[in-house]
Amino acid sequence: MPAVALLATGRKEPRHPLSTDEVLDIVDAEDNVIGQATRGEATARRLRHRCVFILARDADDRIFVHRRTPEKLVFPSMHDMFVGGVVGAGEGYDEAAKREAEEELGVSGLSPVPLFRFLYESPEHTWWSAVYEAGATTAVAPQVEEVAWHAFLTEAELADRLTEWEWVPDGLDAWHRLNAWRTGRPTAD
């Protein structure tokens, strides 16, 4: 199995991640806005909000994989095959996908392509999730507040690590749904 190389050389000036005080739209089971709350309140009270997941690929079609920093509000120090995050109040999914991908990867000019949406629910969390794909063909400089480690992996290398590393549960769910979506299999909601 090929070794995974750490790809963290030059970094741009770090940007600050969204705070727990950021206001989010709270949505119902059909993704209609029914109110607003801060990010911290939405997390603490399990209020349904919106998130974006962007699968970023390099010029060699490898997938950007990272380990989240220990300071993250949700799923700290876990691995993820998506970049992304919450959709702010009044913000659209497409706008949030572009913002989140560019912030986390430290690049500009990305054009995430929307693929599908699903409702993620666990005993602790619930959010409408929009899945995107984007090409990150220039060198990345991941946001230090968000990304503790990163590499670009082939799909086979990623598959080998699915049982070895601890993955964010929403990203793992999105990954399985993405693979089912690609093959035309129905996904469980």
Short mmCIF file of N, CA and C in Angstrom, two decimals:
data_model
loop_
_atom_site.label_atom_id
_atom_site.label_comp_id
_atom_site.label_asym_id
_atom_site.label_seq_id
_atom_site.Cartn_x
_atom_site.Cartn_y
_atom_site.Cartn_z
N MET A 1 0.86 -1.18 0.00
CA MET A 1 0.00 0.00 0.00
C MET A 1 0.90 1.24 0.00
N PRO A 2 0.63 2.21 -0.88
CA PRO A 2 1.47 3.41 -0.91
C PRO A 2 1.39 4.18 0.40
N ALA A 3 2.49 4.77 0.76
CA ALA A 3 2.52 5.59 1.98
C ALA A 3 1.74 6.87 1.74
N VAL A 4 1.16 7.38 2.77
CA VAL A 4 0.42 8.64 2.70
C VAL A 4 1.38 9.75 3.09
N ALA A 5 1.54 10.70 2.20
CA ALA A 5 2.47 11.80 2.45
C ALA A 5 1.74 12.99 3.06
N LEU A 6 2.35 13.60 4.03
CA LEU A 6 1.80 14.83 4.60
C LEU A 6 2.03 15.95 3.61
N LEU A 7 1.01 16.71 3.34
CA LEU A 7 1.08 17.76 2.32
C LEU A 7 0.88 19.14 2.91
N ALA A 8 1.53 19.45 3.98
CA ALA A 8 1.35 20.76 4.60
C ALA A 8 2.67 21.52 4.54
N THR A 9 2.82 22.34 3.53
CA THR A 9 4.04 23.13 3.41
C THR A 9 3.70 24.58 3.70
N GLY A 10 3.51 25.38 2.67
CA GLY A 10 3.17 26.78 2.88
C GLY A 10 1.72 26.94 3.28
N ARG A 11 1.47 27.90 4.20
CA ARG A 11 0.10 28.17 4.64
C ARG A 11 -0.19 29.65 4.47
N LYS A 12 -1.42 29.93 4.09
CA LYS A 12 -1.86 31.32 4.02
C LYS A 12 -2.14 31.82 5.43
N GLU A 13 -2.32 33.12 5.55
CA GLU A 13 -2.70 33.70 6.84
C GLU A 13 -3.97 33.01 7.32
N PRO A 14 -3.99 32.45 8.53
CA PRO A 14 -5.18 31.72 8.99
C PRO A 14 -6.40 32.63 9.12
N ARG A 15 -7.54 32.10 8.75
CA ARG A 15 -8.82 32.79 8.95
C ARG A 15 -9.47 32.16 10.16
N HIS A 16 -10.31 32.90 10.82
CA HIS A 16 -10.96 32.37 12.01
C HIS A 16 -12.20 31.57 11.63
N PRO A 17 -12.35 30.36 12.20
CA PRO A 17 -13.53 29.58 11.89
C PRO A 17 -14.79 30.24 12.45
N LEU A 18 -15.92 29.82 11.97
CA LEU A 18 -17.19 30.36 12.42
C LEU A 18 -17.34 30.12 13.92
N SER A 19 -17.81 31.09 14.64
CA SER A 19 -17.91 30.98 16.09
C SER A 19 -19.22 30.36 16.51
N THR A 20 -19.30 30.01 17.79
CA THR A 20 -20.53 29.46 18.34
C THR A 20 -21.63 30.52 18.37
N ASP A 21 -21.26 31.79 18.20
CA ASP A 21 -22.24 32.89 18.20
C ASP A 21 -22.83 33.17 16.83
N GLU A 22 -22.32 32.52 15.79
CA GLU A 22 -22.83 32.75 14.45
C GLU A 22 -24.29 32.30 14.39
N VAL A 23 -25.14 33.07 13.73
CA VAL A 23 -26.56 32.76 13.63
C VAL A 23 -26.81 31.85 12.42
N LEU A 24 -27.59 30.79 12.67
CA LEU A 24 -27.95 29.81 11.65
C LEU A 24 -29.46 29.80 11.46
N ASP A 25 -29.89 29.44 10.27
CA ASP A 25 -31.32 29.17 10.04
C ASP A 25 -31.63 27.81 10.62
N ILE A 26 -32.72 27.71 11.36
CA ILE A 26 -33.22 26.45 11.87
C ILE A 26 -34.31 26.00 10.91
N VAL A 27 -34.28 24.72 10.53
CA VAL A 27 -35.19 24.22 9.49
C VAL A 27 -36.00 23.02 9.99
N ASP A 28 -37.11 22.76 9.30
CA ASP A 28 -37.95 21.62 9.65
C ASP A 28 -37.50 20.38 8.86
N ALA A 29 -38.26 19.31 8.96
CA ALA A 29 -37.92 18.05 8.30
C ALA A 29 -37.95 18.15 6.78
N GLU A 30 -38.58 19.18 6.24
CA GLU A 30 -38.62 19.39 4.78
C GLU A 30 -37.64 20.47 4.34
N ASP A 31 -36.78 20.94 5.24
CA ASP A 31 -35.75 21.94 4.96
C ASP A 31 -36.31 23.35 4.76
N ASN A 32 -37.45 23.64 5.39
CA ASN A 32 -38.01 24.99 5.37
C ASN A 32 -37.54 25.73 6.62
N VAL A 33 -37.16 26.99 6.46
CA VAL A 33 -36.70 27.79 7.59
C VAL A 33 -37.86 28.04 8.54
N ILE A 34 -37.66 27.73 9.83
CA ILE A 34 -38.70 27.94 10.84
C ILE A 34 -38.22 28.85 11.97
N GLY A 35 -36.97 29.29 11.92
CA GLY A 35 -36.44 30.16 12.96
C GLY A 35 -34.94 30.33 12.81
N GLN A 36 -34.34 30.92 13.82
CA GLN A 36 -32.89 31.11 13.83
C GLN A 36 -32.37 30.87 15.24
N ALA A 37 -31.11 30.47 15.33
CA ALA A 37 -30.44 30.26 16.60
C ALA A 37 -28.94 30.38 16.38
N THR A 38 -28.22 30.59 17.45
CA THR A 38 -26.76 30.61 17.31
C THR A 38 -26.27 29.18 17.08
N ARG A 39 -25.09 29.09 16.54
CA ARG A 39 -24.49 27.79 16.28
C ARG A 39 -24.37 26.98 17.57
N GLY A 40 -23.93 27.63 18.65
CA GLY A 40 -23.79 26.95 19.93
C GLY A 40 -25.12 26.43 20.45
N GLU A 41 -26.18 27.25 20.33
CA GLU A 41 -27.50 26.84 20.78
C GLU A 41 -28.04 25.70 19.92
N ALA A 42 -27.84 25.80 18.60
CA ALA A 42 -28.31 24.75 17.69
C ALA A 42 -27.65 23.42 18.02
N THR A 43 -26.37 23.46 18.34
CA THR A 43 -25.66 22.23 18.69
C THR A 43 -26.12 21.70 20.03
N ALA A 44 -26.19 22.57 21.03
CA ALA A 44 -26.57 22.14 22.38
C ALA A 44 -27.99 21.60 22.46
N ARG A 45 -28.91 22.19 21.69
CA ARG A 45 -30.33 21.80 21.77
C ARG A 45 -30.77 20.87 20.65
N ARG A 46 -29.82 20.42 19.82
CA ARG A 46 -30.12 19.53 18.68
C ARG A 46 -31.18 20.13 17.77
N LEU A 47 -30.97 21.40 17.41
CA LEU A 47 -31.88 22.09 16.49
C LEU A 47 -31.41 21.80 15.06
N ARG A 48 -32.33 21.42 14.20
CA ARG A 48 -31.99 21.08 12.83
C ARG A 48 -31.59 22.33 12.06
N HIS A 49 -30.42 22.27 11.41
CA HIS A 49 -29.94 23.38 10.60
C HIS A 49 -29.39 22.82 9.29
N ARG A 50 -28.55 23.57 8.62
CA ARG A 50 -28.06 23.17 7.30
C ARG A 50 -26.54 23.08 7.30
N CYS A 51 -26.02 22.11 6.54
CA CYS A 51 -24.58 21.93 6.38
C CYS A 51 -24.25 21.60 4.93
N VAL A 52 -23.01 21.84 4.57
CA VAL A 52 -22.52 21.46 3.24
C VAL A 52 -21.31 20.54 3.39
N PHE A 53 -21.20 19.61 2.47
CA PHE A 53 -20.09 18.65 2.40
C PHE A 53 -19.50 18.76 1.00
N ILE A 54 -18.21 19.04 0.90
CA ILE A 54 -17.56 19.16 -0.40
C ILE A 54 -16.44 18.14 -0.50
N LEU A 55 -16.54 17.24 -1.47
CA LEU A 55 -15.49 16.28 -1.75
C LEU A 55 -14.52 16.98 -2.70
N ALA A 56 -13.32 17.24 -2.23
CA ALA A 56 -12.32 17.97 -3.04
C ALA A 56 -11.31 16.98 -3.62
N ARG A 57 -11.10 17.10 -4.92
CA ARG A 57 -10.14 16.23 -5.62
C ARG A 57 -9.02 17.08 -6.21
N ASP A 58 -7.81 16.52 -6.21
CA ASP A 58 -6.68 17.22 -6.83
C ASP A 58 -6.61 16.88 -8.32
N ALA A 59 -5.57 17.37 -8.99
CA ALA A 59 -5.42 17.16 -10.43
C ALA A 59 -5.25 15.68 -10.79
N ASP A 60 -4.81 14.87 -9.81
CA ASP A 60 -4.64 13.43 -10.03
C ASP A 60 -5.87 12.63 -9.60
N ASP A 61 -6.97 13.32 -9.34
CA ASP A 61 -8.25 12.73 -8.95
C ASP A 61 -8.23 12.09 -7.56
N ARG A 62 -7.25 12.46 -6.75
CA ARG A 62 -7.19 11.97 -5.37
C ARG A 62 -8.07 12.86 -4.49
N ILE A 63 -8.51 12.30 -3.38
CA ILE A 63 -9.46 12.98 -2.48
C ILE A 63 -8.73 13.61 -1.31
N PHE A 64 -9.08 14.86 -1.01
CA PHE A 64 -8.54 15.57 0.15
C PHE A 64 -9.15 14.95 1.41
N VAL A 65 -8.28 14.43 2.27
CA VAL A 65 -8.69 13.82 3.53
C VAL A 65 -7.95 14.58 4.63
N HIS A 66 -8.64 14.81 5.74
CA HIS A 66 -8.00 15.54 6.83
C HIS A 66 -8.47 15.06 8.19
N ARG A 67 -7.68 15.43 9.20
CA ARG A 67 -8.10 15.22 10.59
C ARG A 67 -8.43 16.59 11.16
N ARG A 68 -9.58 16.68 11.78
CA ARG A 68 -10.06 17.93 12.35
C ARG A 68 -9.23 18.29 13.59
N THR A 69 -9.17 19.57 13.88
CA THR A 69 -8.44 20.01 15.06
C THR A 69 -9.20 19.63 16.33
N PRO A 70 -8.49 19.53 17.46
CA PRO A 70 -9.16 19.18 18.71
C PRO A 70 -10.08 20.27 19.23
N GLU A 71 -9.98 21.49 18.71
CA GLU A 71 -10.80 22.60 19.16
C GLU A 71 -12.17 22.67 18.47
N LYS A 72 -12.42 21.81 17.50
CA LYS A 72 -13.69 21.85 16.77
C LYS A 72 -14.86 21.59 17.72
N LEU A 73 -15.98 22.31 17.50
CA LEU A 73 -17.17 22.17 18.34
C LEU A 73 -17.80 20.79 18.19
N VAL A 74 -17.82 20.28 16.97
CA VAL A 74 -18.44 18.99 16.68
C VAL A 74 -17.38 18.07 16.07
N PHE A 75 -17.32 16.85 16.55
CA PHE A 75 -16.43 15.80 16.06
C PHE A 75 -14.95 16.20 16.06
N PRO A 76 -14.42 16.70 17.19
CA PRO A 76 -13.02 17.10 17.24
C PRO A 76 -12.07 15.92 17.02
N SER A 77 -10.95 16.19 16.37
CA SER A 77 -9.84 15.24 16.16
C SER A 77 -10.22 14.01 15.34
N MET A 78 -11.34 14.03 14.65
CA MET A 78 -11.74 12.91 13.81
C MET A 78 -11.35 13.19 12.36
N HIS A 79 -11.25 12.14 11.57
CA HIS A 79 -10.93 12.26 10.15
C HIS A 79 -12.19 12.56 9.34
N ASP A 80 -11.99 13.20 8.19
CA ASP A 80 -13.10 13.53 7.30
C ASP A 80 -12.61 13.51 5.86
N MET A 81 -13.44 13.01 4.96
CA MET A 81 -13.13 13.01 3.53
C MET A 81 -13.82 14.16 2.81
N PHE A 82 -14.52 15.00 3.58
CA PHE A 82 -15.18 16.18 3.04
C PHE A 82 -14.67 17.41 3.78
N VAL A 83 -14.64 18.54 3.08
CA VAL A 83 -14.52 19.83 3.75
C VAL A 83 -15.92 20.40 3.77
N GLY A 84 -16.17 21.36 4.63
CA GLY A 84 -17.49 21.94 4.67
C GLY A 84 -17.83 22.46 6.04
N GLY A 85 -19.11 22.68 6.26
CA GLY A 85 -19.55 23.20 7.53
C GLY A 85 -20.97 23.70 7.47
N VAL A 86 -21.31 24.53 8.44
CA VAL A 86 -22.68 25.02 8.55
C VAL A 86 -22.98 26.10 7.50
N VAL A 87 -24.26 26.19 7.17
CA VAL A 87 -24.76 27.24 6.29
C VAL A 87 -25.28 28.35 7.20
N GLY A 88 -24.79 29.56 7.00
CA GLY A 88 -25.20 30.69 7.83
C GLY A 88 -26.63 31.12 7.56
N ALA A 89 -27.19 31.89 8.48
CA ALA A 89 -28.56 32.40 8.32
C ALA A 89 -28.65 33.23 7.04
N GLY A 90 -29.65 32.93 6.22
CA GLY A 90 -29.86 33.65 4.97
C GLY A 90 -28.91 33.27 3.86
N GLU A 91 -28.00 32.36 4.11
CA GLU A 91 -27.02 31.93 3.11
C GLU A 91 -27.57 30.72 2.36
N GLY A 92 -27.30 30.63 1.06
CA GLY A 92 -27.71 29.47 0.29
C GLY A 92 -26.68 28.36 0.36
N TYR A 93 -27.10 27.15 0.02
CA TYR A 93 -26.18 26.01 0.03
C TYR A 93 -24.99 26.25 -0.90
N ASP A 94 -25.24 26.72 -2.12
CA ASP A 94 -24.15 26.91 -3.09
C ASP A 94 -23.14 27.93 -2.58
N GLU A 95 -23.63 29.02 -2.04
CA GLU A 95 -22.76 30.06 -1.49
C GLU A 95 -21.93 29.49 -0.34
N ALA A 96 -22.56 28.75 0.55
CA ALA A 96 -21.85 28.16 1.69
C ALA A 96 -20.81 27.14 1.23
N ALA A 97 -21.14 26.34 0.21
CA ALA A 97 -20.19 25.34 -0.28
C ALA A 97 -18.93 26.00 -0.83
N LYS A 98 -19.10 27.06 -1.59
CA LYS A 98 -17.94 27.78 -2.13
C LYS A 98 -17.12 28.39 -0.99
N ARG A 99 -17.79 29.07 -0.07
CA ARG A 99 -17.11 29.71 1.05
C ARG A 99 -16.35 28.69 1.90
N GLU A 100 -17.03 27.63 2.29
CA GLU A 100 -16.42 26.62 3.15
C GLU A 100 -15.24 25.93 2.47
N ALA A 101 -15.40 25.55 1.21
CA ALA A 101 -14.32 24.86 0.49
C ALA A 101 -13.10 25.77 0.36
N GLU A 102 -13.32 27.01 -0.02
CA GLU A 102 -12.19 27.94 -0.19
C GLU A 102 -11.52 28.24 1.15
N GLU A 103 -12.30 28.42 2.22
CA GLU A 103 -11.72 28.69 3.53
C GLU A 103 -10.90 27.51 4.03
N GLU A 104 -11.49 26.32 4.02
CA GLU A 104 -10.81 25.16 4.59
C GLU A 104 -9.60 24.73 3.77
N LEU A 105 -9.69 24.84 2.45
CA LEU A 105 -8.58 24.43 1.60
C LEU A 105 -7.54 25.54 1.42
N GLY A 106 -7.92 26.78 1.71
CA GLY A 106 -7.00 27.90 1.55
C GLY A 106 -6.71 28.23 0.10
N VAL A 107 -7.70 28.08 -0.76
CA VAL A 107 -7.56 28.41 -2.18
C VAL A 107 -8.76 29.26 -2.59
N SER A 108 -8.68 29.87 -3.75
CA SER A 108 -9.81 30.63 -4.26
C SER A 108 -10.16 30.16 -5.66
N GLY A 109 -11.34 30.58 -6.12
CA GLY A 109 -11.77 30.25 -7.47
C GLY A 109 -12.39 28.87 -7.63
N LEU A 110 -12.79 28.24 -6.53
CA LEU A 110 -13.42 26.92 -6.64
C LEU A 110 -14.86 27.06 -7.09
N SER A 111 -15.34 26.04 -7.78
CA SER A 111 -16.74 25.99 -8.25
C SER A 111 -17.34 24.65 -7.86
N PRO A 112 -17.74 24.48 -6.60
CA PRO A 112 -18.33 23.20 -6.19
C PRO A 112 -19.59 22.88 -6.99
N VAL A 113 -19.71 21.62 -7.40
CA VAL A 113 -20.85 21.15 -8.18
C VAL A 113 -21.80 20.42 -7.24
N PRO A 114 -23.08 20.86 -7.17
CA PRO A 114 -24.03 20.18 -6.29
C PRO A 114 -24.38 18.79 -6.81
N LEU A 115 -24.45 17.82 -5.89
CA LEU A 115 -24.78 16.45 -6.27
C LEU A 115 -26.14 16.02 -5.72
N PHE A 116 -26.35 16.09 -4.41
CA PHE A 116 -27.61 15.68 -3.82
C PHE A 116 -27.69 16.21 -2.39
N ARG A 117 -28.87 16.08 -1.78
CA ARG A 117 -29.09 16.48 -0.39
C ARG A 117 -29.67 15.31 0.38
N PHE A 118 -29.44 15.31 1.69
CA PHE A 118 -30.04 14.30 2.56
C PHE A 118 -30.14 14.86 3.97
N LEU A 119 -31.02 14.25 4.74
CA LEU A 119 -31.21 14.64 6.13
C LEU A 119 -30.36 13.73 7.00
N TYR A 120 -29.36 14.31 7.68
CA TYR A 120 -28.53 13.56 8.62
C TYR A 120 -29.15 13.66 10.00
N GLU A 121 -29.35 12.51 10.64
CA GLU A 121 -29.90 12.51 11.99
C GLU A 121 -29.19 11.45 12.82
N SER A 122 -28.82 11.86 14.02
CA SER A 122 -28.27 10.95 15.02
C SER A 122 -28.91 11.36 16.35
N PRO A 123 -28.69 10.61 17.41
CA PRO A 123 -29.25 11.02 18.70
C PRO A 123 -28.77 12.41 19.15
N GLU A 124 -27.57 12.81 18.71
CA GLU A 124 -27.00 14.09 19.14
C GLU A 124 -27.20 15.24 18.15
N HIS A 125 -27.33 14.93 16.85
CA HIS A 125 -27.29 15.96 15.81
C HIS A 125 -28.36 15.72 14.74
N THR A 126 -28.76 16.82 14.09
CA THR A 126 -29.63 16.72 12.92
C THR A 126 -29.40 17.93 12.03
N TRP A 127 -29.14 17.68 10.74
CA TRP A 127 -28.98 18.77 9.78
C TRP A 127 -29.26 18.28 8.37
N TRP A 128 -29.82 19.21 7.58
CA TRP A 128 -29.94 18.97 6.15
C TRP A 128 -28.55 19.14 5.56
N SER A 129 -28.18 18.20 4.71
CA SER A 129 -26.82 18.13 4.19
C SER A 129 -26.83 18.19 2.68
N ALA A 130 -26.08 19.12 2.11
CA ALA A 130 -25.93 19.21 0.66
C ALA A 130 -24.52 18.75 0.31
N VAL A 131 -24.43 17.77 -0.58
CA VAL A 131 -23.15 17.18 -0.97
C VAL A 131 -22.72 17.75 -2.31
N TYR A 132 -21.45 18.14 -2.37
CA TYR A 132 -20.85 18.75 -3.56
C TYR A 132 -19.53 18.05 -3.89
N GLU A 133 -19.05 18.32 -5.09
CA GLU A 133 -17.72 17.89 -5.49
C GLU A 133 -17.02 19.09 -6.12
N ALA A 134 -15.71 19.21 -5.88
CA ALA A 134 -14.95 20.33 -6.43
C ALA A 134 -13.54 19.88 -6.77
N GLY A 135 -13.00 20.46 -7.82
CA GLY A 135 -11.61 20.22 -8.18
C GLY A 135 -10.73 21.26 -7.52
N ALA A 136 -9.73 20.78 -6.78
CA ALA A 136 -8.75 21.67 -6.15
C ALA A 136 -7.41 21.37 -6.81
N THR A 137 -7.22 21.94 -7.99
CA THR A 137 -6.07 21.56 -8.81
C THR A 137 -4.82 22.38 -8.53
N THR A 138 -4.91 23.39 -7.65
CA THR A 138 -3.73 24.14 -7.24
C THR A 138 -3.34 23.70 -5.83
N ALA A 139 -2.18 24.10 -5.40
CA ALA A 139 -1.71 23.73 -4.06
C ALA A 139 -2.67 24.25 -3.00
N VAL A 140 -2.96 23.43 -2.03
CA VAL A 140 -3.85 23.82 -0.95
C VAL A 140 -3.04 24.30 0.24
N ALA A 141 -3.63 25.18 1.03
CA ALA A 141 -3.04 25.70 2.28
C ALA A 141 -4.13 25.66 3.33
N PRO A 142 -4.45 24.48 3.86
CA PRO A 142 -5.61 24.33 4.74
C PRO A 142 -5.60 25.26 5.94
N GLN A 143 -6.80 25.62 6.35
CA GLN A 143 -7.03 26.51 7.47
C GLN A 143 -6.58 25.82 8.77
N VAL A 144 -5.60 26.41 9.44
CA VAL A 144 -5.00 25.78 10.62
C VAL A 144 -5.99 25.60 11.76
N GLU A 145 -7.01 26.43 11.86
CA GLU A 145 -8.00 26.29 12.92
C GLU A 145 -8.93 25.10 12.68
N GLU A 146 -9.00 24.63 11.45
CA GLU A 146 -9.93 23.57 11.08
C GLU A 146 -9.23 22.23 10.82
N VAL A 147 -8.01 22.28 10.27
CA VAL A 147 -7.33 21.09 9.76
C VAL A 147 -6.02 20.86 10.52
N ALA A 148 -5.94 19.73 11.23
CA ALA A 148 -4.73 19.38 11.98
C ALA A 148 -3.73 18.62 11.11
N TRP A 149 -4.21 17.87 10.15
CA TRP A 149 -3.38 17.05 9.24
C TRP A 149 -4.17 16.85 7.97
N HIS A 150 -3.47 16.69 6.84
CA HIS A 150 -4.17 16.41 5.59
C HIS A 150 -3.29 15.67 4.61
N ALA A 151 -3.93 15.03 3.65
CA ALA A 151 -3.26 14.36 2.53
C ALA A 151 -4.30 14.16 1.44
N PHE A 152 -3.81 13.90 0.23
CA PHE A 152 -4.70 13.50 -0.86
C PHE A 152 -4.55 12.00 -1.02
N LEU A 153 -5.67 11.26 -0.97
CA LEU A 153 -5.66 9.81 -1.06
C LEU A 153 -6.44 9.36 -2.29
N THR A 154 -6.01 8.24 -2.86
CA THR A 154 -6.81 7.62 -3.91
C THR A 154 -8.05 7.02 -3.25
N GLU A 155 -9.05 6.69 -4.05
CA GLU A 155 -10.25 6.07 -3.48
C GLU A 155 -9.91 4.75 -2.80
N ALA A 156 -8.95 3.99 -3.36
CA ALA A 156 -8.54 2.71 -2.75
C ALA A 156 -7.86 2.95 -1.41
N GLU A 157 -6.99 3.96 -1.33
CA GLU A 157 -6.33 4.27 -0.06
C GLU A 157 -7.36 4.72 0.98
N LEU A 158 -8.32 5.52 0.55
CA LEU A 158 -9.37 5.96 1.46
C LEU A 158 -10.18 4.76 1.95
N ALA A 159 -10.55 3.87 1.05
CA ALA A 159 -11.33 2.68 1.42
C ALA A 159 -10.57 1.84 2.45
N ASP A 160 -9.25 1.72 2.29
CA ASP A 160 -8.44 0.95 3.24
C ASP A 160 -8.46 1.55 4.63
N ARG A 161 -8.64 2.85 4.73
CA ARG A 161 -8.58 3.52 6.03
C ARG A 161 -9.95 3.68 6.70
N LEU A 162 -11.00 3.31 6.01
CA LEU A 162 -12.34 3.48 6.59
C LEU A 162 -12.52 2.70 7.89
N THR A 163 -11.84 1.58 8.03
CA THR A 163 -11.95 0.80 9.27
C THR A 163 -10.77 1.04 10.20
N GLU A 164 -9.75 1.76 9.74
CA GLU A 164 -8.56 2.00 10.56
C GLU A 164 -8.62 3.30 11.35
N TRP A 165 -9.21 4.34 10.78
CA TRP A 165 -9.24 5.66 11.39
C TRP A 165 -10.63 5.96 11.94
N GLU A 166 -10.68 6.89 12.88
CA GLU A 166 -11.97 7.34 13.41
C GLU A 166 -12.49 8.48 12.53
N TRP A 167 -13.66 8.27 11.92
CA TRP A 167 -14.23 9.21 10.95
C TRP A 167 -15.41 9.95 11.55
N VAL A 168 -15.60 11.18 11.10
CA VAL A 168 -16.79 11.92 11.53
C VAL A 168 -18.01 11.14 11.03
N PRO A 169 -19.00 10.92 11.88
CA PRO A 169 -20.14 10.08 11.46
C PRO A 169 -20.97 10.68 10.33
N ASP A 170 -21.12 12.01 10.29
CA ASP A 170 -21.91 12.60 9.21
C ASP A 170 -21.18 12.49 7.88
N GLY A 171 -19.87 12.68 7.89
CA GLY A 171 -19.08 12.53 6.67
C GLY A 171 -19.07 11.10 6.18
N LEU A 172 -18.97 10.15 7.09
CA LEU A 172 -19.00 8.74 6.71
C LEU A 172 -20.35 8.38 6.10
N ASP A 173 -21.43 8.91 6.68
CA ASP A 173 -22.77 8.70 6.13
C ASP A 173 -22.85 9.32 4.73
N ALA A 174 -22.35 10.54 4.57
CA ALA A 174 -22.36 11.21 3.26
C ALA A 174 -21.53 10.42 2.24
N TRP A 175 -20.40 9.84 2.67
CA TRP A 175 -19.54 9.05 1.79
C TRP A 175 -20.30 7.82 1.28
N HIS A 176 -20.96 7.11 2.18
CA HIS A 176 -21.71 5.92 1.77
C HIS A 176 -22.86 6.31 0.84
N ARG A 177 -23.54 7.40 1.14
CA ARG A 177 -24.63 7.87 0.28
C ARG A 177 -24.10 8.31 -1.09
N LEU A 178 -22.93 8.95 -1.11
CA LEU A 178 -22.33 9.37 -2.38
C LEU A 178 -22.02 8.15 -3.25
N ASN A 179 -21.45 7.12 -2.67
CA ASN A 179 -21.14 5.91 -3.43
C ASN A 179 -22.40 5.23 -3.93
N ALA A 180 -23.47 5.22 -3.11
CA ALA A 180 -24.74 4.65 -3.55
C ALA A 180 -25.34 5.52 -4.66
N TRP A 181 -25.26 6.83 -4.51
CA TRP A 181 -25.80 7.76 -5.51
C TRP A 181 -25.09 7.56 -6.86
N ARG A 182 -23.78 7.38 -6.82
CA ARG A 182 -23.00 7.18 -8.06
C ARG A 182 -23.42 5.92 -8.80
N THR A 183 -23.80 4.89 -8.07
CA THR A 183 -24.17 3.63 -8.71
C THR A 183 -25.67 3.49 -8.93
N GLY A 184 -26.43 4.54 -8.57
CA GLY A 184 -27.87 4.53 -8.79
C GLY A 184 -28.65 3.72 -7.76
N ARG A 185 -27.98 3.30 -6.68
CA ARG A 185 -28.68 2.56 -5.62
C ARG A 185 -29.41 3.55 -4.73
N PRO A 186 -30.57 3.16 -4.23
CA PRO A 186 -31.29 4.05 -3.31
C PRO A 186 -30.53 4.16 -2.00
N THR A 187 -30.66 5.32 -1.35
CA THR A 187 -30.04 5.51 -0.05
C THR A 187 -31.10 5.57 1.02
N ALA A 188 -30.76 5.09 2.20
CA ALA A 188 -31.72 5.12 3.31
C ALA A 188 -31.77 6.54 3.87
N ASP A 189 -32.95 7.04 4.15
CA ASP A 189 -33.09 8.36 4.75
C ASP A 189 -33.45 8.26 6.20
#
